[in-house]
Amino acid sequence: QDQRFATTGIFDKCIWAGGNNGKPRIPHGISQTLSLGKFQGTVMHSSETGPNFDALVRGKHILIIGDSYSAEDLTLQAIKLGVESIHMCSRSGTGISYYVGSWPMNKVDVHYAYKPTGVTEDGHGVILSDGTEEMCLDNIGTVIYCTGYFQNLDMLDPSLRPAVEGPYFAECKMPKDWTMSPNALSEDFGDIPLGKILEPPFVHQDIYRGCLISNPNMMFLLENTDAPLADLEVTSWLLLAQITGDLPLPSSKKMQQFNMRC
């Protein structure tokens, strides 16, 4: 892109709808471990797979970080291409690959709660640990991050970006004596103690119902739950109502207070 030229347009509203798969998510700690240990094999993100994938897996022992859809997809592709063996690190044990009962040709080992914590002295092996035990994987030729993506807001001026990396209130520490306020579902579900939340709230401190609190003319169409189509459907109607004036926005202070109550 030629940075010498710029086009200026005047708009009443701006909606960011870039999706979740913007920037590859690389776990910093694992990346640093492989780099400082001078790992000699190939290290890549799943988004970088291409025509040369055959050369990266055929006849080799590979390590996949992550256990979700891309991990399953690349594992099956690697088996078809003649991989020697595949080790997969499953951090949470909730990805689709973790629940696979049988892999073709018995070439896959899934290691729950293990992550790379070191590199062997020759630079060709990776040491895994779950915090209590270690295992050494020798002759690893390729490490593939199947660790998802970040939303990419680089096209927006910093003043128009929310703090995408948090904090999300679903991750905040709650007081030990916290109890649920009476609500429309209280009669059906009663009080739900912490640790047994049906669906954690994905409320961003900087965004109120799709609008950036500091500048509500900047809007975001986000997918934050396990039901992305519902996310997009509901948020689309909310933004439309706000644009047409059918759903007036409260003051910035009230928007912030609403988020704090969620």
Coordinates of N, CA and C in Angstrom, one line a residue, residues 5-127:
F5 N -0.1 8.6 -0.4 CA -1.4 9.1 -0.8 C -2.5 8.7 0.2
A6 N -3.4 9.6 0.5 CA -4.5 9.4 1.4 C -5.8 9.9 0.8
T7 N -6.9 9.2 1.1 CA -8.2 9.7 0.7 C -9.0 10.0 1.9
T8 N -9.6 11.2 1.9 CA -10.4 11.6 3.0 C -11.9 11.6 2.7
G9 N -12.7 10.9 3.5 CA -14.1 10.8 3.4 C -14.8 11.2 4.7
I10 N -16.0 11.8 4.6 CA -16.7 12.2 5.7 C -17.9 11.3 5.9
F11 N -18.0 10.7 7.1 CA -19.1 9.7 7.3 C -19.7 10.0 8.7
D12 N -21.0 9.7 8.8 CA -21.7 9.9 10.1 C -21.4 8.8 11.1
K13 N -21.3 7.5 10.5 CA -21.0 6.4 11.3 C -19.9 5.5 10.7
C14 N -19.2 4.7 11.5 CA -18.3 3.8 11.0 C -18.4 2.5 11.7
I15 N -18.6 1.4 11.0 CA -18.8 0.1 11.6 C -17.6 -0.8 11.2
W16 N -16.9 -1.3 12.3 CA -15.8 -2.3 12.1 C -16.4 -3.6 12.1
A17 N -16.2 -4.4 11.0 CA -16.8 -5.8 10.9 C -15.7 -6.7 10.3
G18 N -14.5 -6.7 10.9 CA -13.4 -7.4 10.3 C -13.3 -8.9 10.8
G19 N -14.2 -9.3 11.6 CA -14.1 -10.7 12.1 C -13.0 -11.0 13.1
N20 N -13.0 -12.2 13.6 CA -12.1 -12.6 14.6 C -10.7 -13.1 14.1
N21 N -10.7 -13.5 12.8 CA -9.5 -14.2 12.2 C -8.7 -13.1 11.5
G22 N -8.1 -12.2 12.3 CA -7.3 -11.1 11.7 C -5.8 -11.4 11.8
K23 N -5.3 -11.4 13.0 CA -3.9 -11.6 13.2 C -3.6 -13.0 13.9
P24 N -2.6 -13.7 13.4 CA -2.3 -15.0 14.1 C -2.0 -14.8 15.6
R25 N -2.5 -15.6 16.4 CA -2.2 -15.6 17.8 C -1.1 -16.5 18.1
I26 N 0.0 -16.0 18.5 CA 1.2 -16.8 18.9 C 1.5 -16.7 20.4
P27 N 1.4 -17.8 21.1 CA 1.7 -17.7 22.6 C 3.1 -17.2 22.8
H28 N 3.2 -16.1 23.5 CA 4.6 -15.4 23.6 C 5.5 -16.4 24.4
G29 N 5.0 -17.0 25.5 CA 5.9 -17.8 26.3 C 6.5 -19.0 25.6
I30 N 5.6 -19.6 24.8 CA 6.1 -20.8 24.0 C 7.0 -20.4 22.9
S31 N 6.7 -19.3 22.2 CA 7.6 -18.8 21.2 C 9.0 -18.4 21.7
Q32 N 9.0 -17.8 22.9 CA 10.2 -17.4 23.5 C 11.0 -18.7 23.9
T33 N 10.3 -19.7 24.4 CA 11.0 -20.9 24.8 C 11.7 -21.6 23.6
L34 N 11.0 -21.6 22.5 CA 11.6 -22.3 21.3 C 12.8 -21.4 20.8
S35 N 12.6 -20.1 20.8 CA 13.6 -19.2 20.3 C 14.9 -19.2 21.2
L36 N 14.7 -19.1 22.5 CA 15.9 -19.1 23.4 C 16.6 -20.4 23.4
G37 N 15.8 -21.5 23.2 CA 16.4 -22.8 23.2 C 17.0 -23.2 21.9
K38 N 16.9 -22.3 20.9 CA 17.5 -22.5 19.6 C 17.0 -23.7 18.9
F39 N 15.7 -23.8 18.9 CA 15.0 -24.9 18.2 C 15.4 -24.9 16.7
Q40 N 15.8 -26.0 16.1 CA 16.4 -26.1 14.8 C 15.3 -26.4 13.7
G41 N 14.1 -26.8 14.1 CA 13.1 -27.1 13.1 C 12.3 -25.9 12.6
T42 N 11.3 -26.2 11.9 CA 10.5 -25.1 11.4 C 9.4 -24.8 12.4
V43 N 9.1 -23.5 12.6 CA 8.0 -23.0 13.5 C 7.1 -22.2 12.6
M44 N 5.8 -22.5 12.7 CA 4.9 -21.7 11.8 C 3.5 -21.7 12.5
H45 N 2.7 -20.8 12.0 CA 1.3 -20.7 12.4 C 0.4 -21.4 11.4
S46 N -0.7 -21.9 11.8 CA -1.6 -22.7 10.9 C -2.0 -21.9 9.6
S47 N -2.0 -20.5 9.8 CA -2.4 -19.7 8.7 C -1.3 -19.6 7.6
E48 N -0.1 -20.1 7.9 CA 1.0 -20.1 7.0 C 1.1 -21.3 6.1
T49 N 0.2 -22.3 6.3 CA 0.3 -23.5 5.5 C 0.0 -23.2 4.1
G50 N 0.7 -23.9 3.2 CA 0.5 -23.6 1.8 C 1.0 -24.8 0.9
P51 N 1.4 -24.6 -0.3 CA 1.9 -25.6 -1.2 C 3.1 -26.4 -0.6
N52 N 3.9 -25.8 0.3 CA 5.1 -26.5 0.8 C 4.8 -27.3 2.0
F53 N 3.5 -27.4 2.4 CA 3.2 -28.2 3.6 C 3.7 -29.6 3.5
D54 N 3.6 -30.2 2.4 CA 4.1 -31.6 2.1 C 5.6 -31.7 2.7
A55 N 6.4 -30.8 2.2 CA 7.8 -30.8 2.6 C 8.0 -30.6 4.1
L56 N 7.1 -30.0 4.8 CA 7.3 -29.7 6.2 C 6.8 -30.9 7.1
V57 N 6.1 -31.8 6.5 CA 5.5 -32.9 7.4 C 5.9 -34.3 6.9
R58 N 6.1 -34.5 5.6 CA 6.3 -35.8 5.1 C 7.6 -36.5 5.8
G59 N 7.4 -37.6 6.4 CA 8.5 -38.4 7.0 C 9.0 -37.7 8.3
K60 N 8.3 -36.8 8.8 CA 8.8 -36.1 10.0 C 7.9 -36.3 11.2
H61 N 8.5 -36.0 12.4 CA 7.8 -36.0 13.6 C 7.4 -34.5 13.8
I62 N 6.1 -34.2 14.0 CA 5.7 -32.8 14.2 C 5.0 -32.6 15.5
L63 N 5.0 -31.3 16.0 CA 4.3 -31.0 17.2 C 3.3 -29.9 16.9
I64 N 2.0 -30.1 17.2 CA 0.9 -29.1 17.0 C 0.5 -28.6 18.4
I65 N 0.5 -27.2 18.5 CA 0.1 -26.5 19.7 C -1.3 -26.1 19.5
G66 N -2.2 -26.7 20.3 CA -3.7 -26.4 20.1 C -4.4 -27.6 19.7
D67 N -5.7 -27.6 20.0 CA -6.5 -28.8 19.8 C -7.9 -28.5 19.1
S68 N -8.0 -27.4 18.5 CA -9.3 -27.1 17.9 C -9.4 -27.4 16.4
Y69 N -10.2 -26.7 15.6 CA -10.5 -27.2 14.3 C -9.3 -27.2 13.3
S70 N -8.5 -26.2 13.4 CA -7.3 -26.1 12.5 C -6.3 -27.2 12.9
A71 N -6.3 -27.6 14.2 CA -5.4 -28.7 14.6 C -5.9 -30.0 14.0
E72 N -7.2 -30.2 14.1 CA -7.7 -31.5 13.5 C -7.5 -31.5 12.0
D73 N -7.8 -30.4 11.3 CA -7.6 -30.3 9.9 C -6.2 -30.6 9.4
L74 N -5.2 -29.9 10.1 CA -3.8 -30.1 9.7 C -3.3 -31.5 10.1
T75 N -3.8 -32.0 11.2 CA -3.4 -33.4 11.6 C -3.8 -34.4 10.5
L76 N -5.0 -34.3 10.0 CA -5.5 -35.2 9.0 C -4.7 -35.0 7.7
Q77 N -4.5 -33.8 7.3 CA -3.7 -33.5 6.1 C -2.3 -34.1 6.2
A78 N -1.7 -33.9 7.4 CA -0.3 -34.4 7.6 C -0.3 -35.9 7.5
I79 N -1.3 -36.6 8.0 CA -1.3 -38.1 8.0 C -1.4 -38.5 6.5
K80 N -2.3 -37.8 5.7 CA -2.4 -38.2 4.3 C -1.1 -38.0 3.5
L81 N -0.3 -37.0 4.0 CA 0.9 -36.6 3.3 C 2.1 -37.5 3.7
G82 N 1.9 -38.3 4.7 CA 3.0 -39.3 5.1 C 3.8 -38.8 6.3
V83 N 3.2 -38.1 7.3 CA 3.9 -37.7 8.5 C 4.3 -38.9 9.2
E84 N 5.4 -38.9 9.9 CA 5.9 -40.0 10.7 C 5.0 -40.1 12.0
S85 N 4.9 -39.0 12.8 CA 4.1 -39.0 14.0 C 3.7 -37.6 14.3
I86 N 2.6 -37.4 15.1 CA 2.2 -36.1 15.5 C 1.9 -36.1 17.0
H87 N 2.5 -35.1 17.6 CA 2.2 -34.8 19.0 C 1.4 -33.6 19.1
M88 N 0.3 -33.6 19.9 CA -0.6 -32.4 20.0 C -0.7 -32.0 21.4
C89 N -0.5 -30.7 21.7 CA -0.7 -30.2 23.0 C -2.1 -29.6 23.2
S90 N -2.8 -30.1 24.1 CA -4.2 -29.6 24.4 C -4.2 -28.9 25.7
R91 N -4.2 -27.6 25.7 CA -4.1 -26.8 26.9 C -5.3 -27.0 27.8
S92 N -6.5 -26.9 27.3 CA -7.7 -27.0 28.1 C -8.5 -28.3 28.0
G93 N -8.2 -29.1 27.0 CA -9.0 -30.3 26.8 C -10.4 -30.1 26.4
T94 N -10.7 -29.0 25.7 CA -12.0 -28.7 25.3 C -12.1 -28.6 23.7
G95 N -11.0 -28.7 23.0 CA -11.1 -28.6 21.6 C -11.6 -29.9 20.9
I96 N -12.0 -29.8 19.7 CA -12.6 -30.9 19.0 C -11.6 -32.0 18.9
S97 N -10.3 -31.7 18.7 CA -9.3 -32.8 18.5 C -9.1 -33.6 19.8
Y98 N -9.4 -33.0 20.9 CA -9.2 -33.7 22.2 C -10.2 -34.9 22.3
Y99 N -11.3 -34.7 21.7 CA -12.4 -35.7 21.8 C -12.3 -36.8 20.7
V100 N -11.4 -36.7 19.8 CA -11.3 -37.7 18.8 C -10.8 -39.0 19.4
G101 N -11.6 -40.1 19.3 CA -11.3 -41.3 19.9 C -10.2 -42.2 19.2
S102 N -10.1 -42.0 17.9 CA -9.1 -42.8 17.2 C -8.7 -42.0 15.9
W103 N -7.4 -42.0 15.8 CA -6.8 -41.3 14.6 C -6.3 -42.3 13.6
P104 N -6.3 -41.9 12.3 CA -5.8 -42.9 11.3 C -4.4 -43.3 11.5
M105 N -4.2 -44.6 11.4 CA -2.8 -45.2 11.5 C -2.1 -45.0 12.8
N106 N -2.9 -44.6 13.8 CA -2.4 -44.4 15.2 C -1.1 -43.6 15.3
K107 N -1.1 -42.5 14.5 CA 0.1 -41.7 14.4 C 0.0 -40.4 15.3
V108 N -1.1 -40.3 16.1 CA -1.3 -39.1 16.9 C -1.4 -39.4 18.4
D109 N -0.6 -38.6 19.1 CA -0.7 -38.6 20.6 C -1.1 -37.2 21.1
V110 N -2.2 -37.1 21.8 CA -2.7 -35.8 22.3 C -2.3 -35.7 23.8
H111 N -1.6 -34.7 24.2 CA -1.1 -34.5 25.5 C -1.8 -33.4 26.2
Y112 N -2.7 -33.8 27.1 CA -3.5 -32.8 27.9 C -2.7 -32.1 28.9
A113 N -2.9 -30.7 28.9 CA -2.3 -29.8 29.9 C -0.8 -29.7 29.8
Y114 N -0.2 -30.3 28.7 CA 1.3 -30.1 28.5 C 1.5 -29.0 27.6
K115 N 2.7 -28.3 27.8 CA 3.1 -27.3 26.9 C 4.6 -27.3 26.8
P116 N 5.2 -26.7 25.7 CA 6.7 -26.7 25.6 C 7.3 -25.8 26.7
T117 N 8.3 -26.4 27.3 CA 9.0 -25.7 28.4 C 10.5 -25.6 28.1
G118 N 10.9 -26.3 27.1 CA 12.4 -26.3 26.8 C 12.7 -27.0 25.5
V119 N 13.9 -26.9 25.1 CA 14.5 -27.5 23.9 C 15.7 -28.3 24.2
T120 N 15.8 -29.5 23.6 CA 17.0 -30.3 23.9 C 18.2 -29.7 23.5
E121 N 19.4 -30.1 24.0 CA 20.7 -29.5 23.7 C 21.0 -29.5 22.2
D122 N 20.6 -30.5 21.5 CA 20.9 -30.5 20.0 C 20.0 -29.7 19.2
G123 N 18.9 -29.1 19.9 CA 18.0 -28.2 19.2 C 17.0 -28.9 18.3
H124 N 16.9 -30.2 18.4 CA 16.0 -30.9 17.5 C 14.8 -31.6 18.3
G125 N 14.9 -31.4 19.6 CA 13.8 -32.0 20.4 C 13.1 -30.9 21.3
V126 N 11.9 -31.2 21.7 CA 11.1 -30.3 22.5 C 10.7 -30.9 23.8
I127 N 10.9 -30.2 24.9 CA 10.5 -30.8 26.2 C 9.2 -30.2 26.6

